[in-house]
Tab-separated table of C-alpha atoms and ligand atoms in Angstrom:
chain	number	residue	atom	x	y	z
A	1	MET	CA	212.711	-24.564	88.849
A	2	ILE	CA	210.272	-26.169	91.103
A	3	PHE	CA	210.645	-29.798	91.989
A	4	ASN	CA	207.146	-30.454	93.287
A	5	GLU	CA	204.560	-28.113	91.583
A	6	GLU	CA	201.567	-29.114	93.533
A	7	PHE	CA	202.878	-29.021	97.173
A	8	GLU	CA	205.386	-26.196	96.594
A	9	THR	CA	202.843	-23.765	95.375
A	10	LEU	CA	199.585	-24.849	97.318
A	11	PRO	CA	197.143	-21.738	97.856
A	12	ARG	CA	197.735	-20.856	101.919
A	13	GLU	CA	194.431	-22.013	102.500
A	14	ALA	CA	194.579	-25.627	101.037
A	15	LEU	CA	198.364	-25.743	102.683
A	16	GLU	CA	196.929	-24.754	105.983
A	17	ALA	CA	193.927	-27.193	105.869
A	18	LEU	CA	196.723	-29.807	104.870
A	19	GLN	CA	198.920	-28.699	108.127
A	20	LEU	CA	195.932	-29.319	110.220
A	21	LYS	CA	194.888	-32.774	109.068
A	22	ARG	CA	198.726	-33.723	109.572
A	23	LEU	CA	199.188	-32.153	112.625
A	24	GLN	CA	196.089	-33.715	114.011
A	25	GLN	CA	197.298	-36.947	112.970
A	26	VAL	CA	200.733	-36.587	114.376
A	27	VAL	CA	199.349	-35.425	117.913
A	28	GLN	CA	197.330	-38.756	118.386
A	29	ARG	CA	200.260	-40.751	117.391
A	30	VAL	CA	202.657	-39.391	119.658
A	31	TYR	CA	200.431	-39.326	122.696
A	32	HIS	CA	199.748	-42.502	122.087
A	33	THR	CA	203.001	-43.967	121.383
A	34	VAL	CA	205.602	-41.846	123.142
A	35	GLY	CA	205.166	-41.750	126.849
A	36	PHE	CA	206.955	-38.451	127.124
A	37	TYR	CA	204.446	-36.562	125.355
A	38	LYS	CA	201.298	-38.401	126.885
A	39	LYS	CA	203.212	-36.789	130.134
A	40	THR	CA	203.621	-33.675	129.090
A	41	PHE	CA	200.367	-33.121	127.095
A	42	ASP	CA	198.425	-34.348	130.278
A	43	GLU	CA	200.596	-32.235	132.699
A	44	ALA	CA	199.651	-29.114	130.272
A	45	GLY	CA	196.116	-30.245	130.584
A	46	VAL	CA	195.647	-30.714	126.604
A	47	THR	CA	194.545	-34.044	124.920
A	48	PRO	CA	194.802	-34.714	120.977
A	49	ASP	CA	191.150	-34.102	120.477
A	50	ASP	CA	191.479	-30.505	121.615
A	51	ILE	CA	193.278	-29.643	118.402
A	52	LYS	CA	190.617	-28.527	116.286
A	53	THR	CA	192.250	-25.592	114.574
A	54	LEU	CA	195.760	-24.502	113.891
A	55	ASN	CA	195.344	-21.975	116.866
A	56	ASP	CA	194.748	-24.465	119.166
A	57	PHE	CA	198.243	-25.711	118.430
A	58	ARG	CA	199.540	-23.109	120.790
A	59	ARG	CA	198.188	-25.186	123.746
A	60	LEU	CA	200.430	-28.039	123.100
A	61	PRO	CA	203.803	-27.816	125.273
A	62	PHE	CA	207.247	-27.040	124.125
A	63	THR	CA	209.917	-29.784	123.327
A	64	THR	CA	213.441	-28.737	124.152
A	65	LYS	CA	216.951	-30.040	123.683
A	66	GLU	CA	216.996	-31.122	127.440
A	67	ASP	CA	213.897	-33.515	126.917
A	68	LEU	CA	216.012	-34.860	123.679
A	69	ARG	CA	218.887	-35.578	126.171
A	70	ASP	CA	216.911	-36.937	128.974
A	71	ASN	CA	215.312	-39.404	126.755
A	72	TYR	CA	218.724	-40.706	125.266
A	73	PRO	CA	219.095	-42.346	122.929
A	74	TYR	CA	215.793	-43.678	121.321
A	75	GLY	CA	213.360	-42.484	124.035
A	76	LEU	CA	211.377	-40.251	122.045
A	77	PHE	CA	211.121	-42.685	118.914
A	78	ALA	CA	207.452	-43.373	117.643
A	79	VAL	CA	207.978	-46.413	116.062
A	80	PRO	CA	209.806	-49.861	116.844
A	81	MET	CA	213.243	-50.098	116.142
A	82	SER	CA	212.730	-52.398	113.600
A	83	ASN	CA	210.866	-49.748	111.483
A	84	VAL	CA	213.968	-47.664	111.946
A	85	VAL	CA	216.436	-47.790	108.884
A	86	ARG	CA	218.826	-44.867	109.654
A	87	VAL	CA	220.323	-42.896	112.914
A	88	HIS	CA	222.058	-39.725	112.853
A	89	ALA	CA	223.377	-37.829	115.568
A	90	SER	CA	224.415	-33.949	116.452
A	91	SER	CA	227.279	-33.944	118.674
A	92	GLY	CA	226.478	-30.414	120.088
A	93	THR	CA	229.164	-28.367	122.398
A	94	THR	CA	227.875	-29.718	125.610
A	95	GLY	CA	226.838	-32.977	126.859
A	96	ARG	CA	225.215	-36.036	125.401
A	97	ALA	CA	224.549	-36.281	121.728
A	98	THR	CA	221.043	-36.112	120.120
A	99	VAL	CA	220.083	-39.269	118.359
A	100	VAL	CA	217.193	-39.170	115.576
A	101	GLY	CA	215.980	-41.801	113.535
A	102	TYR	CA	214.163	-42.277	110.431
A	103	THR	CA	211.751	-44.814	108.912
A	104	LYS	CA	212.152	-45.879	105.182
A	105	ARG	CA	209.390	-43.325	104.450
A	106	ASP	CA	211.227	-40.442	106.300
A	107	ILE	CA	214.338	-41.087	104.140
A	108	GLU	CA	212.101	-40.625	101.024
A	109	THR	CA	210.324	-37.375	102.271
A	110	TRP	CA	213.809	-36.036	103.405
A	111	SER	CA	215.383	-36.874	100.017
A	112	GLU	CA	212.406	-35.284	98.445
A	113	LEU	CA	212.908	-32.182	100.374
A	114	MET	CA	216.667	-31.902	99.602
A	115	ALA	CA	215.734	-32.543	95.888
A	116	ARG	CA	213.400	-29.604	96.122
A	117	SER	CA	216.217	-27.449	97.656
A	118	PHE	CA	218.501	-28.426	94.965
A	119	ALA	CA	215.844	-27.505	92.275
A	120	ALA	CA	215.161	-24.040	94.255
A	121	ALA	CA	218.922	-23.485	93.550
A	122	GLY	CA	218.242	-24.001	89.873
A	123	LEU	CA	219.778	-27.459	89.704
A	124	THR	CA	218.627	-30.162	87.500
A	125	LYS	CA	219.566	-33.883	86.523
A	126	ASN	CA	222.131	-32.398	84.183
A	127	ASP	CA	224.008	-31.183	87.325
A	128	ILE	CA	227.377	-32.462	89.011
A	129	ILE	CA	227.298	-32.087	92.754
A	130	HIS	CA	230.303	-31.810	94.749
A	131	ASN	CA	229.529	-32.975	98.167
A	132	ALA	CA	231.741	-31.607	100.849
A	133	TYR	CA	229.305	-31.783	103.841
A	134	GLY	CA	230.786	-34.720	106.198
A	135	TYR	CA	229.232	-38.134	105.643
A	136	GLY	CA	228.580	-39.796	109.098
A	137	LEU	CA	226.409	-39.141	111.956
A	138	PHE	CA	226.083	-35.634	110.777
A	139	THR	CA	223.136	-35.282	108.651
A	140	GLY	CA	224.834	-32.928	106.143
A	141	GLY	CA	226.485	-35.373	103.760
A	142	LEU	CA	224.097	-38.330	103.593
A	143	GLY	CA	221.189	-35.894	103.563
A	144	ALA	CA	222.503	-33.733	100.650
A	145	HIS	CA	223.828	-37.298	98.765
A	146	TYR	CA	220.088	-38.645	98.831
A	147	GLY	CA	218.830	-35.557	97.610
A	148	ALA	CA	221.095	-35.344	94.715
A	149	GLU	CA	220.144	-38.749	93.826
A	150	ARG	CA	216.442	-38.156	93.944
A	151	LEU	CA	216.911	-35.240	91.783
A	152	GLY	CA	218.850	-37.313	89.032
A	153	ALA	CA	222.104	-35.309	89.533
A	154	SER	CA	225.448	-36.881	89.616
A	155	VAL	CA	227.178	-36.608	93.171
A	156	ILE	CA	230.564	-36.881	93.863
A	157	PRO	CA	230.465	-38.099	97.699
A	158	ILE	CA	234.031	-36.341	98.782
A	159	SER	CA	232.765	-35.582	102.033
A	160	GLY	CA	234.940	-33.099	104.347
A	161	GLY	CA	238.618	-32.721	104.485
A	162	ASN	CA	241.634	-33.261	102.373
A	163	THR	CA	241.109	-29.932	100.900
A	164	LYS	CA	244.092	-30.105	98.241
A	165	ARG	CA	242.735	-33.032	96.813
A	166	GLN	CA	239.179	-31.271	96.690
A	167	VAL	CA	240.580	-28.379	94.693
A	168	MET	CA	242.042	-31.137	92.222
A	169	ILE	CA	238.626	-32.843	92.012
A	170	LEU	CA	236.745	-29.487	91.453
A	171	GLN	CA	239.049	-28.983	88.595
A	172	ASP	CA	239.158	-32.459	86.991
A	173	PHE	CA	235.592	-33.642	87.440
A	174	GLY	CA	233.859	-30.519	86.832
A	175	PRO	CA	230.968	-30.141	89.060
A	176	THR	CA	228.628	-27.633	88.565
A	177	ALA	CA	227.510	-27.293	91.913
A	178	ILE	CA	229.086	-27.533	95.665
A	179	CYS	CA	227.570	-28.327	98.868
A	180	CYS	CA	229.473	-27.330	101.990
A	181	THR	CA	229.665	-24.999	104.921
A	182	PRO	CA	230.287	-21.215	103.925
A	183	SER	CA	233.485	-21.215	106.072
A	184	TYR	CA	234.708	-24.307	104.177
A	185	ALA	CA	233.570	-22.453	100.581
A	186	LEU	CA	236.002	-19.975	101.689
A	187	TYR	CA	238.844	-22.377	102.798
A	188	LEU	CA	238.784	-23.873	99.517
A	189	ALA	CA	238.771	-20.712	97.601
A	190	GLU	CA	242.123	-19.624	99.465
A	191	GLN	CA	243.510	-22.973	99.208
A	192	GLY	CA	242.774	-23.059	95.574
A	193	GLU	CA	244.491	-19.857	94.867
A	194	GLU	CA	247.574	-20.944	96.988
A	195	MET	CA	247.892	-23.855	94.690
A	196	GLY	CA	247.768	-21.524	91.702
A	197	VAL	CA	244.436	-22.625	90.579
A	198	ASP	CA	242.160	-20.065	89.163
A	199	MET	CA	239.044	-20.694	91.159
A	200	ARG	CA	237.116	-18.658	89.032
A	201	SER	CA	237.037	-20.510	85.852
A	202	LEU	CA	235.942	-23.578	87.340
A	203	LYS	CA	232.704	-25.138	86.020
A	204	LEU	CA	231.224	-24.500	89.271
A	205	ARG	CA	227.954	-21.811	89.156
A	206	VAL	CA	226.033	-22.677	92.393
A	207	GLY	CA	226.841	-23.319	95.989
A	208	ILE	CA	224.539	-24.847	98.412
A	209	LEU	CA	225.696	-23.507	101.801
A	210	GLY	CA	224.744	-23.879	105.534
A	211	ALA	CA	225.243	-25.522	108.681
A	212	GLU	CA	226.277	-22.397	110.272
A	213	PRO	CA	225.384	-18.707	110.416
A	214	TRP	CA	226.889	-16.456	107.647
A	215	SER	CA	226.077	-12.878	106.540
A	216	GLU	CA	225.614	-11.232	103.062
A	217	LYS	CA	228.882	-9.821	103.035
A	218	ILE	CA	230.592	-13.426	103.381
A	219	ARG	CA	228.068	-14.428	100.593
A	220	GLU	CA	229.356	-11.613	98.265
A	221	GLU	CA	232.955	-13.030	99.487
A	222	ILE	CA	232.205	-16.543	98.446
A	223	GLU	CA	230.553	-15.441	95.294
A	224	ASP	CA	233.445	-13.417	93.871
A	225	LYS	CA	236.161	-15.751	94.930
A	226	LEU	CA	234.537	-18.872	93.354
A	227	ASN	CA	232.497	-16.911	90.557
A	228	ILE	CA	229.144	-18.768	91.913
A	229	THR	CA	225.532	-18.030	93.076
A	230	ALA	CA	225.650	-18.868	96.827
A	231	LEU	CA	222.224	-19.909	98.497
A	232	ASP	CA	221.615	-20.638	101.750
A	233	ILE	CA	220.211	-23.822	103.202
A	234	TYR	CA	219.013	-24.769	106.816
A	235	GLY	CA	218.189	-27.622	108.755
A	236	LEU	CA	218.859	-29.185	111.931
A	237	SER	CA	219.360	-32.791	113.016
A	238	GLU	CA	216.405	-33.103	115.363
A	239	VAL	CA	213.959	-31.725	112.772
A	240	MET	CA	215.332	-33.697	109.816
A	241	GLY	CA	218.784	-32.465	108.750
A	242	PRO	CA	219.398	-30.096	105.694
A	243	GLY	CA	216.498	-29.201	103.594
A	244	VAL	CA	214.038	-27.616	106.323
A	245	ALA	CA	214.307	-24.481	104.595
A	246	MET	CA	216.044	-23.339	101.296
A	247	GLU	CA	216.631	-19.919	99.637
A	248	CYS	CA	215.640	-19.748	96.102
A	249	ARG	CA	217.384	-18.338	93.255
A	250	GLU	CA	214.871	-15.919	92.287
A	251	GLY	CA	214.141	-14.381	95.590
A	252	ARG	CA	217.517	-14.792	97.516
A	253	ASN	CA	215.727	-13.092	100.447
A	254	GLY	CA	214.903	-15.472	102.955
A	255	LEU	CA	214.464	-19.394	103.257
A	256	HIS	CA	211.216	-21.040	101.740
A	257	VAL	CA	210.298	-23.356	104.958
A	258	PHE	CA	208.795	-26.639	103.451
A	259	GLU	CA	205.173	-26.127	105.782
A	260	ASP	CA	203.726	-29.179	104.056
A	261	HIS	CA	205.932	-30.701	106.286
A	262	PHE	CA	206.863	-28.486	109.015
A	263	ILE	CA	204.783	-26.015	111.155
A	264	VAL	CA	207.273	-22.868	111.926
A	265	GLU	CA	206.534	-20.346	114.522
A	266	THR	CA	208.596	-17.718	115.893
A	267	ILE	CA	208.721	-17.238	119.938
A	268	ASN	CA	209.959	-14.669	122.467
A	269	PRO	CA	212.735	-16.936	123.872
A	270	ASP	CA	212.384	-15.454	127.432
A	271	THR	CA	208.631	-15.701	127.723
A	272	GLY	CA	207.471	-18.458	125.280
A	273	GLU	CA	204.890	-16.232	123.814
A	274	PRO	CA	204.583	-15.946	119.747
A	275	VAL	CA	206.293	-13.256	117.911
A	276	PRO	CA	204.532	-11.882	114.628
A	277	PRO	CA	206.042	-12.378	111.361
A	278	GLY	CA	208.489	-9.818	110.628
A	279	GLU	CA	209.760	-9.773	114.040
A	280	GLU	CA	212.883	-11.461	115.444
A	281	GLY	CA	212.173	-14.491	117.805
A	282	GLU	CA	213.423	-18.113	118.478
A	283	ILE	CA	212.214	-20.447	115.747
A	284	VAL	CA	210.132	-23.418	116.802
A	285	PHE	CA	209.218	-26.171	114.395
A	286	THR	CA	206.692	-29.037	114.716
A	287	THR	CA	207.504	-32.051	112.458
A	288	ILE	CA	203.981	-33.204	110.751
A	289	THR	CA	204.899	-36.074	108.473
A	290	LYS	CA	207.702	-37.775	110.331
A	291	GLU	CA	207.186	-41.216	111.530
A	292	ALA	CA	210.319	-42.384	113.508
A	293	PHE	CA	210.905	-39.190	115.481
A	294	PRO	CA	208.265	-36.652	115.215
A	295	LEU	CA	208.655	-33.538	117.289
A	296	ILE	CA	206.282	-31.218	118.733
A	297	ARG	CA	207.201	-27.430	119.073
A	298	TYR	CA	210.845	-27.926	119.210
A	299	ARG	CA	212.682	-24.860	120.310
A	300	THR	CA	215.557	-24.696	117.947
A	301	ARG	CA	217.391	-21.644	119.719
A	302	ASP	CA	217.962	-20.213	116.303
A	303	ILE	CA	216.975	-16.747	116.071
A	304	SER	CA	215.413	-15.432	113.040
A	305	ARG	CA	212.280	-13.836	111.414
A	306	LEU	CA	209.429	-14.952	109.368
A	307	MET	CA	208.383	-13.408	106.075
A	308	THR	CA	204.799	-14.150	104.844
A	309	GLU	CA	204.858	-11.746	101.877
A	310	PRO	CA	204.770	-13.646	98.307
A	311	CYS	CA	208.000	-14.483	96.611
A	312	LYS	CA	208.649	-14.140	93.001
A	313	CYS	CA	209.285	-17.815	92.623
A	314	GLY	CA	205.660	-18.561	92.983
A	315	ARG	CA	206.412	-20.942	96.174
A	316	THR	CA	203.492	-20.103	98.845
A	317	TYR	CA	205.608	-21.115	101.641
A	318	ALA	CA	206.505	-18.548	104.584
A	319	ARG	CA	210.403	-17.616	104.534
A	320	MET	CA	212.542	-17.185	107.555
A	321	ALA	CA	215.419	-14.769	107.157
A	322	ARG	CA	218.960	-15.884	107.305
A	323	VAL	CA	219.499	-17.148	111.117
A	324	SER	CA	221.361	-14.517	112.771
A	325	GLY	CA	222.836	-16.566	115.692
A	326	ARG	CA	221.630	-18.832	118.303
A	327	SER	CA	220.312	-17.606	121.835
A	328	ASP	CA	222.873	-20.369	123.356
A	329	ASP	CA	225.943	-18.863	121.373
A	330	MET	CA	225.255	-15.271	123.062
A	331	LEU	CA	228.202	-14.223	125.041
A	332	ILE	CA	227.770	-12.271	128.207
A	333	ILE	CA	230.768	-9.927	128.451
A	334	ARG	CA	230.828	-7.589	131.477
A	335	GLY	CA	226.805	-7.859	131.778
A	336	VAL	CA	226.217	-7.008	127.643
A	337	ASN	CA	224.801	-9.430	125.639
A	338	VAL	CA	226.962	-10.003	122.348
A	339	PHE	CA	226.418	-12.370	119.540
A	340	PRO	CA	229.532	-13.473	117.385
A	341	SER	CA	227.345	-12.391	114.505
A	342	GLN	CA	227.255	-8.907	115.490
A	343	ILE	CA	231.239	-8.897	115.901
A	344	GLU	CA	231.499	-10.331	112.505
A	345	ASN	CA	229.065	-7.817	111.009
A	346	VAL	CA	231.230	-5.078	112.406
A	347	LEU	CA	234.216	-6.628	111.077
A	348	VAL	CA	233.477	-7.410	107.489
A	349	GLY	CA	232.591	-3.359	107.283
A	350	ILE	CA	236.315	-2.385	107.667
A	351	GLU	CA	238.503	-2.343	104.785
A	352	GLY	CA	241.859	-4.261	104.964
A	353	LEU	CA	240.571	-7.309	107.220
A	354	GLU	CA	239.967	-10.756	105.905
A	355	PRO	CA	236.800	-12.921	107.226
A	356	HIS	CA	238.609	-15.055	109.192
A	357	TYR	CA	238.388	-14.214	113.019
A	358	GLN	CA	238.461	-15.884	116.472
A	359	LEU	CA	237.072	-14.377	119.581
A	360	ILE	CA	238.563	-15.140	123.033
A	361	VAL	CA	236.865	-14.605	125.983
A	362	GLY	CA	238.777	-14.560	129.424
A	363	ARG	CA	238.438	-13.117	132.854
A	364	GLU	CA	240.942	-11.075	134.608
A	365	GLY	CA	240.143	-11.167	138.421
A	366	THR	CA	236.274	-10.884	138.146
A	367	LEU	CA	236.137	-8.829	134.667
A	368	ASP	CA	235.408	-10.340	131.645
A	369	THR	CA	237.610	-9.604	128.875
A	370	LEU	CA	237.369	-9.989	125.109
A	371	GLU	CA	239.965	-10.434	122.546
A	372	ILE	CA	239.137	-10.202	119.054
A	373	GLN	CA	241.594	-11.766	116.497
A	374	VAL	CA	241.295	-10.867	113.077
A	375	GLU	CA	243.743	-11.494	109.841
A	376	VAL	CA	244.498	-8.487	107.805
A	377	SER	CA	244.666	-8.609	104.170
A	378	GLU	CA	247.918	-9.235	102.205
A	379	ASN	CA	248.049	-5.819	100.456
A	380	ILE	CA	248.545	-4.059	103.944
A	381	PHE	CA	251.851	-5.207	104.178
A	382	ALA	CA	252.838	-3.702	100.805
A	383	ASP	CA	252.100	-0.567	102.232
A	384	SER	CA	255.138	1.429	103.168
A	385	ASP	CA	253.264	3.108	106.028
A	386	GLU	CA	252.279	-0.444	107.403
A	387	ILE	CA	252.417	0.229	110.944
A	388	ARG	CA	250.370	3.164	111.035
A	389	VAL	CA	247.926	1.413	108.712
A	390	LEU	CA	247.729	-1.639	111.208
A	391	GLN	CA	247.427	0.817	114.114
A	392	LYS	CA	244.709	2.723	112.407
A	393	ILE	CA	242.545	-0.498	111.684
A	394	GLU	CA	243.250	-1.538	115.183
A	395	ARG	CA	241.711	1.565	116.680
A	396	ARG	CA	238.664	1.579	114.284
A	397	ILE	CA	237.409	-1.934	115.288
A	398	ALA	CA	237.903	-1.172	118.999
A	399	LYS	CA	235.617	1.883	118.517
A	400	ASP	CA	233.364	0.203	116.246
A	401	VAL	CA	232.784	-2.697	118.567
A	402	LYS	CA	232.103	-0.220	121.604
A	403	ASP	CA	229.848	2.049	119.572
A	404	TYR	CA	227.576	-0.700	118.019
A	405	LEU	CA	227.843	-3.368	121.160
A	406	GLY	CA	228.951	-1.470	123.982
A	407	VAL	CA	231.644	-3.764	124.722
A	408	THR	CA	235.545	-3.138	125.159
A	409	ALA	CA	237.757	-5.365	123.108
A	410	LYS	CA	241.354	-5.935	122.896
A	411	ILE	CA	242.088	-6.380	119.321
A	412	LYS	CA	245.014	-8.290	117.824
A	413	LEU	CA	245.608	-8.271	114.232
A	414	VAL	CA	247.121	-11.320	112.787
A	415	GLU	CA	249.083	-12.189	109.477
A	416	PRO	CA	246.897	-13.532	106.413
A	417	LYS	CA	246.285	-17.303	106.849
A	418	THR	CA	247.352	-17.740	110.400
A	419	LEU	CA	244.034	-18.400	112.171
A	420	GLN	CA	242.511	-22.111	112.238
A	421	ARG	CA	240.189	-22.818	108.995
A	422	PHE	CA	237.273	-25.223	109.506
A	423	GLU	CA	236.295	-28.207	107.139
A	424	GLY	CA	232.751	-28.238	108.810
A	425	LYS	CA	231.010	-25.957	110.943
A	426	ALA	CA	233.381	-23.116	112.097
A	427	SER	CA	233.667	-22.479	115.670
A	428	ARG	CA	235.005	-19.250	116.479
A	429	VAL	CA	234.599	-18.376	120.115
A	430	ILE	CA	236.965	-19.887	122.769
A	431	ASP	CA	235.464	-19.074	126.209
A	432	LYS	CA	238.360	-19.548	128.816
A	433	ARG	CA	236.067	-18.616	131.715
A	434	ASN	CA	234.684	-22.193	131.379
A	435	VAL	CA	237.665	-24.268	131.403
B	1	DLL	O1	223.779	-28.268	110.439
B	1	DLL	C1	222.059	-29.793	109.294
B	1	DLL	C2	222.356	-29.066	108.029
B	1	DLL	C3	223.415	-29.600	107.354
B	1	DLL	C4	222.070	-27.728	107.612
B	1	DLL	C5	223.997	-29.134	106.004
B	1	DLL	C6	222.441	-27.129	106.277
B	1	DLL	C7	223.447	-27.913	105.609
B	1	DLL	P1	223.130	-29.943	113.147
B	1	DLL	O2	224.463	-30.337	112.857
B	1	DLL	O3	222.028	-30.501	113.745
B	1	DLL	O4	222.432	-29.982	111.772
B	1	DLL	O5	223.223	-28.288	113.208
B	1	DLL	C8	221.865	-27.468	113.656
B	1	DLL	O6	223.072	-25.405	112.870
B	1	DLL	O7	220.008	-25.581	114.882
B	1	DLL	C9	221.526	-23.953	113.353
B	1	DLL	O8	221.916	-23.333	114.592
B	1	DLL	C10	222.670	-24.028	112.548
B	1	DLL	N1	222.504	-24.038	111.014
B	1	DLL	C11	222.092	-24.953	110.080
B	1	DLL	N2	221.759	-24.285	108.941
B	1	DLL	C12	222.137	-23.030	109.032
B	1	DLL	C13	222.044	-22.071	108.260
B	1	DLL	C14	222.925	-29.252	110.555
B	1	DLL	N3	221.890	-22.056	107.046
B	1	DLL	C15	222.042	-26.011	113.706
B	1	DLL	N4	222.357	-20.663	108.851
B	1	DLL	C16	220.875	-25.273	113.820
B	1	DLL	C17	222.543	-20.449	110.189
B	1	DLL	C18	222.297	-22.878	110.470
B	1	DLL	N5	222.730	-21.479	111.153
């Protein structure tokens, strides 16, 4: 279902004309209201009047997370605080939080984009949405909440945590859709099973899952355990929150970027040069309708690739492939670059393992070490030849990690349900080298 037929299916030419018009307006506005942009544009030798085509746009300087931190908390706001009706913040793993603001109209836009996302997942006003994204400074909870109301659906504002109670509510209130991180969906499934609840026979039929990277294999696992269709939703606080891009039910292949509100590009993270559609690069967004906190060419650090082929759902937006990881999540182990998602890909391909793992990076003398802890499936312990089977799995992981990623890892198989579970975003890397 398409929530806003007019904008979501605009012919490309009209869409690009709209983008240019909106871009020109926002560039004028930030140049004249935000000191930071005046300075960076001047330094780059570009003025708002130079933006005559969408291509000229590449002359504008990038904005980085560092810039946001330097202007903490409100330095990049383009309206007076009296026009700001909400702030959110993302904590990040290092340094100061990033603070973002919304005008009344920004909240309306965001609600509409979330409503569009829910509609893309096949939801209507007849659905009951169990919203387990955290409410608070995190954008997930309130973002999804307002979108669900905009759609006219019924929302259960359960937020994160208290997992046993969540299982009860899933049984008793009969929600048809769930919003949470993929890792929390798995945890809920596991917790339900432990409570003796048949999680496949709930009324749930759709999951709108995001806020962290996940793989196709994890999607299959969630779909199987909860008997739902699981769809990927993407967003980041700086750009708006959830609902920047959403996978549609029909295509299930890449997330449509709501390009009437955001211009998306991919760049080479090392050189800043543009990368053509189809090739992996760092995703960069420019917001073209936001009032309180517009962002020009914001470098997300997220790695993905753009797809411009038409989608069977009829939306004319470009799609981004599922985010494979963040350039700043990259681990360098004895000089080899490794993304946690690459290790996950190796693990999910091996029979007998559960999708719960932890990576521990350390240092012995001057050498980096990597330990992969991963849970094995319950049924392995039923095997009479348990020890031999376990050893075989261990060797297989070590070999695959070495063959595919070029790093030597110590493997530690652990019993089911012994590693940490996550209510929000999973954090699977413990880097002891930094402490
Ligand atoms: O995570 C917003 C959100 C809430 C998105 C709920 C989807 C659902 P932040 O806390 O600012 O905002 O974190 C943003 O999370 O730059 C990505 O690295 C990662 N991320 C978000 N969605 C996805 C996804 C929210 N679908 C950061 N796949 C982003 C992979 C994702 N990574």
